[in-house]
Amino acid sequence: MTSYADLGLVNTVELFKKAVSGGYALPAYNFNNLEQLQAIIQACVETKSPVILQVSSGARKYANQNLLKNMARGAVEYAHELGRDIPIVLNLDHGNSFELCKDCIESGFSSVMIDGSHFSYEENVALTKKVCEFAHSRKDYVSVEGELGILAGVEDDVSSEHSHYTQPEEVEDFVKKTGVDSLAISIGTSHGRAKFKPAQCTRDANGVLIPPPLRFDILEEIEKKIPGFPIVLHGASSVPPEYVEIIEKYGGRLSDSVGIPEDQLRRAAKSAVCKINIDSDGRLAMTAVIRRILAEKPEEFDPRNILGPAREELKKLYARKNIHVLGSAERA
Ligand code: G3H
Ligand code: 13P
Ligand code: ZN
């Protein structure tokens, strides 16, 4: 059994307090491999931002939980070597059972998400409470994120055709009964690179899809019910058109891609939203560069010369998010 404190990691409690009062959000970036982790740490050290590293069930299957955990431990040392001891959280993304959360907690994660949003309200409360009781009784307090409301799109093994917005009248009861440390809500974001169907969008003069705005009215209602309580936004990639264009130019097919506009995320980050999850944008950035290099340099076969530039683009993307979208730069 390993405690996260021994790995140099921290939980989210103090970080969220500061983020809510400071009007910014922490970046929660998913990682599955070395280059993604290097890019995240380089960007967060350079912009002096705290960071939440996320491991999904998909990442556990792809890369092995123990390897990922030890990479996170290495990331603490890597940040130090790069010149700044930024706070680093290791979070299980979309945990779907008590056993999975327990396993991650015992192996050194400093935070877990228990996503009971697909269960009935009562089942969600019971499962989330059970995870909180276990996580909070550890020698080093492990923070827990719960979820109310359902995001459309694919969440690991679970996929939903339609979103169900969080009901503000449930949040106070949920937080009180479960003891959760933060709450993921559904106000119109969704997972993946095609967050809305074209029929849900309008189009600008150039035919580019314009998504419907986030439901800030629901967010405000939630904030009234649980003032200052840490809120989390999943599915918050912006799906930059420039990456989609490069991918399609070099043979990819990503029709009807549309994300959440960055100005809306910036507005959310200034509220009690203190954690913003971004994964798809990183995938697009890497794929764009990889496709371009493979097309333009057919003689190239050293993965370092393909993944290295992809890592550089990823780092630029994350640094820009920290500075201009989340407001987390200069907070570490
Ligand atoms: O919430 C979904 C994340 O983007 C993780 O996706 O299960 O494909 O790693 P993944
Ligand atoms: P995106 O698909 O919008 O990047 O969302 C990622 C996420 O919510 C991970 O939990
Ligand atoms: Zn998510």
PDB file of C-alpha atoms in Angstrom, residues 117-293:
ATOM      1  CA  SER A 117     -24.377   9.705 -12.280  1.00  0.00           C
ATOM      2  CA  HIS A 118     -25.802   6.829 -14.317  1.00  0.00           C
ATOM      3  CA  PHE A 119     -27.423   5.270 -11.249  1.00  0.00           C
ATOM      4  CA  SER A 120     -30.597   6.378  -9.499  1.00  0.00           C
ATOM      5  CA  TYR A 121     -30.173   9.352  -7.148  1.00  0.00           C
ATOM      6  CA  GLU A 122     -30.330   7.100  -4.067  1.00  0.00           C
ATOM      7  CA  GLU A 123     -27.794   4.635  -5.486  1.00  0.00           C
ATOM      8  CA  ASN A 124     -25.495   7.493  -6.475  1.00  0.00           C
ATOM      9  CA  VAL A 125     -25.675   8.896  -2.919  1.00  0.00           C
ATOM     10  CA  ALA A 126     -24.958   5.498  -1.334  1.00  0.00           C
ATOM     11  CA  LEU A 127     -22.008   4.691  -3.620  1.00  0.00           C
ATOM     12  CA  THR A 128     -20.458   8.160  -3.360  1.00  0.00           C
ATOM     13  CA  LYS A 129     -20.834   8.153   0.442  1.00  0.00           C
ATOM     14  CA  LYS A 130     -19.113   4.760   0.674  1.00  0.00           C
ATOM     15  CA  VAL A 131     -16.155   5.997  -1.382  1.00  0.00           C
ATOM     16  CA  CYS A 132     -15.939   9.217   0.673  1.00  0.00           C
ATOM     17  CA  GLU A 133     -15.920   7.325   3.973  1.00  0.00           C
ATOM     18  CA  PHE A 134     -13.061   5.145   2.777  1.00  0.00           C
ATOM     19  CA  ALA A 135     -11.078   7.956   1.139  1.00  0.00           C
ATOM     20  CA  HIS A 136     -11.446  10.382   4.034  1.00  0.00           C
ATOM     21  CA  SER A 137     -10.434   7.872   6.688  1.00  0.00           C
ATOM     22  CA  ARG A 138      -7.000   7.306   5.204  1.00  0.00           C
ATOM     23  CA  LYS A 139      -3.935   8.546   7.080  1.00  0.00           C
ATOM     24  CA  ASP A 140      -3.542  11.073   4.267  1.00  0.00           C
ATOM     25  CA  TYR A 141      -7.000  12.419   3.344  1.00  0.00           C
ATOM     26  CA  VAL A 142      -7.885  11.489  -0.239  1.00  0.00           C
ATOM     27  CA  SER A 143     -10.307  13.894  -1.923  1.00  0.00           C
ATOM     28  CA  VAL A 144     -13.403  12.658  -3.755  1.00  0.00           C
ATOM     29  CA  GLU A 145     -15.290  14.114  -6.715  1.00  0.00           C
ATOM     30  CA  GLY A 146     -18.918  13.072  -7.258  1.00  0.00           C
ATOM     31  CA  GLU A 147     -21.221  13.739 -10.208  1.00  0.00           C
ATOM     32  CA  LEU A 148     -24.849  14.770 -10.538  1.00  0.00           C
ATOM     33  CA  GLY A 149     -26.435  15.056 -13.960  1.00  0.00           C
ATOM     34  CA  ILE A 150     -25.352  13.227 -17.108  1.00  0.00           C
ATOM     35  CA  LEU A 151     -23.113  14.501 -19.889  1.00  0.00           C
ATOM     36  CA  ALA A 152     -23.870  13.452 -23.445  1.00  0.00           C
ATOM     37  CA  GLY A 153     -21.095  11.613 -25.280  1.00  0.00           C
ATOM     38  CA  VAL A 154     -18.745   8.823 -24.373  1.00  0.00           C
ATOM     39  CA  GLU A 155     -17.430   8.608 -20.813  1.00  0.00           C
ATOM     40  CA  ASP A 156     -15.114   5.631 -20.756  1.00  0.00           C
ATOM     41  CA  ASP A 157     -17.257   2.512 -20.727  1.00  0.00           C
ATOM     42  CA  VAL A 158     -20.444   4.521 -20.374  1.00  0.00           C
ATOM     43  CA  SER A 159     -22.006   6.472 -23.197  1.00  0.00           C
ATOM     44  CA  SER A 160     -25.087   8.649 -23.229  1.00  0.00           C
ATOM     45  CA  GLU A 161     -27.078   9.779 -26.200  1.00  0.00           C
ATOM     46  CA  HIS A 162     -28.572  12.736 -24.343  1.00  0.00           C
ATOM     47  CA  SER A 163     -27.457  14.955 -21.495  1.00  0.00           C
ATOM     48  CA  HIS A 164     -29.486  15.489 -18.366  1.00  0.00           C
ATOM     49  CA  TYR A 165     -28.722  18.782 -16.729  1.00  0.00           C
ATOM     50  CA  THR A 166     -27.932  18.767 -13.028  1.00  0.00           C
ATOM     51  CA  GLN A 167     -30.984  19.618 -10.967  1.00  0.00           C
ATOM     52  CA  PRO A 168     -30.049  22.472  -8.602  1.00  0.00           C
ATOM     53  CA  GLU A 169     -32.587  21.277  -6.011  1.00  0.00           C
ATOM     54  CA  GLU A 170     -30.578  18.041  -5.538  1.00  0.00           C
ATOM     55  CA  VAL A 171     -27.075  19.401  -4.990  1.00  0.00           C
ATOM     56  CA  GLU A 172     -27.271  20.517  -1.356  1.00  0.00           C
ATOM     57  CA  ASP A 173     -28.745  17.208  -0.224  1.00  0.00           C
ATOM     58  CA  PHE A 174     -26.170  15.253  -2.283  1.00  0.00           C
ATOM     59  CA  VAL A 175     -23.196  17.149  -0.881  1.00  0.00           C
ATOM     60  CA  LYS A 176     -24.485  16.849   2.687  1.00  0.00           C
ATOM     61  CA  LYS A 177     -25.354  13.147   2.498  1.00  0.00           C
ATOM     62  CA  THR A 178     -22.193  12.011   0.698  1.00  0.00           C
ATOM     63  CA  GLY A 179     -19.473  14.235   2.205  1.00  0.00           C
ATOM     64  CA  VAL A 180     -18.010  14.698  -1.257  1.00  0.00           C
ATOM     65  CA  ASP A 181     -15.211  17.295  -1.725  1.00  0.00           C
ATOM     66  CA  SER A 182     -16.235  18.539  -5.171  1.00  0.00           C
ATOM     67  CA  LEU A 183     -19.132  18.052  -7.553  1.00  0.00           C
ATOM     68  CA  ALA A 184     -19.111  17.539 -11.327  1.00  0.00           C
ATOM     69  CA  ILE A 185     -22.195  19.025 -12.930  1.00  0.00           C
ATOM     70  CA  SER A 186     -23.905  18.919 -16.306  1.00  0.00           C
ATOM     71  CA  ILE A 187     -24.665  22.334 -17.830  1.00  0.00           C
ATOM     72  CA  GLY A 188     -24.207  21.584 -21.526  1.00  0.00           C
ATOM     73  CA  THR A 189     -20.636  20.328 -21.909  1.00  0.00           C
ATOM     74  CA  SER A 190     -20.070  16.807 -23.202  1.00  0.00           C
ATOM     75  CA  HIS A 191     -17.208  14.406 -23.862  1.00  0.00           C
ATOM     76  CA  GLY A 192     -15.359  13.995 -27.128  1.00  0.00           C
ATOM     77  CA  ARG A 193     -14.717  16.124 -30.230  1.00  0.00           C
ATOM     78  CA  ALA A 194     -18.321  16.390 -31.510  1.00  0.00           C
ATOM     79  CA  LYS A 195     -20.098  17.874 -28.533  1.00  0.00           C
ATOM     80  CA  PHE A 196     -23.311  18.800 -30.266  1.00  0.00           C
ATOM     81  CA  LYS A 197     -25.232  17.506 -33.237  1.00  0.00           C
ATOM     82  CA  PRO A 198     -25.274  20.005 -36.139  1.00  0.00           C
ATOM     83  CA  ALA A 199     -29.037  20.349 -35.600  1.00  0.00           C
ATOM     84  CA  GLN A 200     -28.355  21.726 -32.106  1.00  0.00           C
ATOM     85  CA  CYS A 201     -26.011  24.410 -33.500  1.00  0.00           C
ATOM     86  CA  THR A 202     -26.275  27.492 -35.669  1.00  0.00           C
ATOM     87  CA  ARG A 203     -23.697  28.329 -38.366  1.00  0.00           C
ATOM     88  CA  ASP A 204     -21.639  31.488 -38.924  1.00  0.00           C
ATOM     89  CA  ALA A 205     -21.196  33.155 -42.342  1.00  0.00           C
ATOM     90  CA  ASN A 206     -18.447  30.627 -43.224  1.00  0.00           C
ATOM     91  CA  GLY A 207     -20.616  27.670 -42.336  1.00  0.00           C
ATOM     92  CA  VAL A 208     -18.714  26.974 -39.097  1.00  0.00           C
ATOM     93  CA  LEU A 209     -20.855  25.334 -36.390  1.00  0.00           C
ATOM     94  CA  ILE A 210     -21.699  27.585 -33.416  1.00  0.00           C
ATOM     95  CA  PRO A 211     -22.728  25.557 -30.363  1.00  0.00           C
ATOM     96  CA  PRO A 212     -25.571  26.460 -28.024  1.00  0.00           C
ATOM     97  CA  PRO A 213     -24.293  28.370 -24.957  1.00  0.00           C
ATOM     98  CA  LEU A 214     -23.623  26.646 -21.647  1.00  0.00           C
ATOM     99  CA  ARG A 215     -26.473  26.863 -19.125  1.00  0.00           C
ATOM    100  CA  PHE A 216     -24.994  29.515 -16.844  1.00  0.00           C
ATOM    101  CA  ASP A 217     -28.448  29.945 -15.325  1.00  0.00           C
ATOM    102  CA  ILE A 218     -28.222  26.395 -13.915  1.00  0.00           C
ATOM    103  CA  LEU A 219     -24.682  27.032 -12.679  1.00  0.00           C
ATOM    104  CA  GLU A 220     -25.872  30.163 -10.863  1.00  0.00           C
ATOM    105  CA  GLU A 221     -28.759  28.258  -9.254  1.00  0.00           C
ATOM    106  CA  ILE A 222     -26.318  25.581  -8.089  1.00  0.00           C
ATOM    107  CA  GLU A 223     -23.961  28.201  -6.652  1.00  0.00           C
ATOM    108  CA  LYS A 224     -26.854  29.705  -4.686  1.00  0.00           C
ATOM    109  CA  LYS A 225     -27.642  26.311  -3.139  1.00  0.00           C
ATOM    110  CA  ILE A 226     -24.026  25.476  -2.192  1.00  0.00           C
ATOM    111  CA  PRO A 227     -22.127  28.786  -2.060  1.00  0.00           C
ATOM    112  CA  GLY A 228     -18.378  28.449  -2.564  1.00  0.00           C
ATOM    113  CA  PHE A 229     -18.537  24.661  -2.974  1.00  0.00           C
ATOM    114  CA  PRO A 230     -15.995  23.381  -5.565  1.00  0.00           C
ATOM    115  CA  ILE A 231     -17.674  22.652  -8.896  1.00  0.00           C
ATOM    116  CA  VAL A 232     -16.115  20.601 -11.734  1.00  0.00           C
ATOM    117  CA  LEU A 233     -16.717  20.798 -15.479  1.00  0.00           C
ATOM    118  CA  HIS A 234     -16.097  17.698 -17.566  1.00  0.00           C
ATOM    119  CA  GLY A 235     -16.158  17.622 -21.349  1.00  0.00           C
ATOM    120  CA  ALA A 236     -14.549  21.055 -21.583  1.00  0.00           C
ATOM    121  CA  SER A 237     -12.416  20.756 -24.704  1.00  0.00           C
ATOM    122  CA  SER A 238     -12.809  23.561 -27.227  1.00  0.00           C
ATOM    123  CA  VAL A 239     -11.975  21.403 -30.279  1.00  0.00           C
ATOM    124  CA  PRO A 240      -9.771  24.022 -32.004  1.00  0.00           C
ATOM    125  CA  PRO A 241     -10.768  24.226 -35.720  1.00  0.00           C
ATOM    126  CA  GLU A 242      -7.099  24.691 -36.726  1.00  0.00           C
ATOM    127  CA  TYR A 243      -6.261  21.168 -35.495  1.00  0.00           C
ATOM    128  CA  VAL A 244      -9.339  19.667 -37.133  1.00  0.00           C
ATOM    129  CA  GLU A 245      -8.337  21.369 -40.410  1.00  0.00           C
ATOM    130  CA  ILE A 246      -4.781  19.980 -40.310  1.00  0.00           C
ATOM    131  CA  ILE A 247      -6.043  16.483 -39.504  1.00  0.00           C
ATOM    132  CA  GLU A 248      -8.526  16.597 -42.393  1.00  0.00           C
ATOM    133  CA  LYS A 249      -5.967  18.148 -44.769  1.00  0.00           C
ATOM    134  CA  TYR A 250      -3.699  15.139 -44.196  1.00  0.00           C
ATOM    135  CA  GLY A 251      -6.343  12.481 -44.669  1.00  0.00           C
ATOM    136  CA  GLY A 252      -8.263  12.417 -41.379  1.00  0.00           C
ATOM    137  CA  ARG A 253     -12.034  12.546 -41.227  1.00  0.00           C
ATOM    138  CA  LEU A 254     -13.557  14.409 -38.300  1.00  0.00           C
ATOM    139  CA  SER A 255     -16.835  15.751 -39.610  1.00  0.00           C
ATOM    140  CA  ASP A 256     -19.111  17.936 -37.493  1.00  0.00           C
ATOM    141  CA  SER A 257     -16.469  18.639 -34.848  1.00  0.00           C
ATOM    142  CA  VAL A 258     -17.514  21.281 -32.341  1.00  0.00           C
ATOM    143  CA  GLY A 259     -16.372  22.163 -28.825  1.00  0.00           C
ATOM    144  CA  ILE A 260     -17.027  24.580 -25.986  1.00  0.00           C
ATOM    145  CA  PRO A 261     -15.910  28.147 -26.832  1.00  0.00           C
ATOM    146  CA  GLU A 262     -13.019  29.278 -24.638  1.00  0.00           C
ATOM    147  CA  ASP A 263     -14.696  32.523 -23.547  1.00  0.00           C
ATOM    148  CA  GLN A 264     -17.459  30.464 -21.936  1.00  0.00           C
ATOM    149  CA  LEU A 265     -14.930  28.346 -20.076  1.00  0.00           C
ATOM    150  CA  ARG A 266     -13.134  31.483 -18.912  1.00  0.00           C
ATOM    151  CA  ARG A 267     -16.438  32.781 -17.564  1.00  0.00           C
ATOM    152  CA  ALA A 268     -17.061  29.461 -15.783  1.00  0.00           C
ATOM    153  CA  ALA A 269     -13.543  29.450 -14.310  1.00  0.00           C
ATOM    154  CA  LYS A 270     -14.234  32.789 -12.623  1.00  0.00           C
ATOM    155  CA  SER A 271     -17.165  31.206 -10.730  1.00  0.00           C
ATOM    156  CA  ALA A 272     -17.120  28.293  -8.273  1.00  0.00           C
ATOM    157  CA  VAL A 273     -15.980  26.053 -11.139  1.00  0.00           C
ATOM    158  CA  CYS A 274     -12.492  25.195  -9.911  1.00  0.00           C
ATOM    159  CA  LYS A 275     -11.556  22.147 -12.038  1.00  0.00           C
ATOM    160  CA  ILE A 276     -11.890  21.942 -15.805  1.00  0.00           C
ATOM    161  CA  ASN A 277     -11.301  18.605 -17.575  1.00  0.00           C
ATOM    162  CA  ILE A 278      -9.584  18.652 -20.952  1.00  0.00           C
ATOM    163  CA  ASP A 279      -8.571  15.560 -22.897  1.00  0.00           C
ATOM    164  CA  SER A 280      -9.869  15.708 -26.480  1.00  0.00           C
ATOM    165  CA  ASP A 281      -8.024  18.948 -27.347  1.00  0.00           C
ATOM    166  CA  GLY A 282      -4.733  17.252 -26.490  1.00  0.00           C
ATOM    167  CA  ARG A 283      -5.610  14.278 -28.675  1.00  0.00           C
ATOM    168  CA  LEU A 284      -6.376  16.613 -31.582  1.00  0.00           C
ATOM    169  CA  ALA A 285      -3.133  18.582 -31.140  1.00  0.00           C
ATOM    170  CA  MET A 286      -0.997  15.434 -31.164  1.00  0.00           C
ATOM    171  CA  THR A 287      -2.840  13.815 -34.061  1.00  0.00           C
ATOM    172  CA  ALA A 288      -2.590  16.985 -36.177  1.00  0.00           C
ATOM    173  CA  VAL A 289       1.194  17.119 -35.809  1.00  0.00           C
ATOM    174  CA  ILE A 290       1.661  13.379 -36.271  1.00  0.00           C
ATOM    175  CA  ARG A 291      -0.431  13.345 -39.460  1.00  0.00           C
ATOM    176  CA  ARG A 292       1.431  16.371 -40.850  1.00  0.00           C
ATOM    177  CA  ILE A 293       4.864  14.896 -40.196  1.00  0.00           C
TER     178      ILE A 293
END
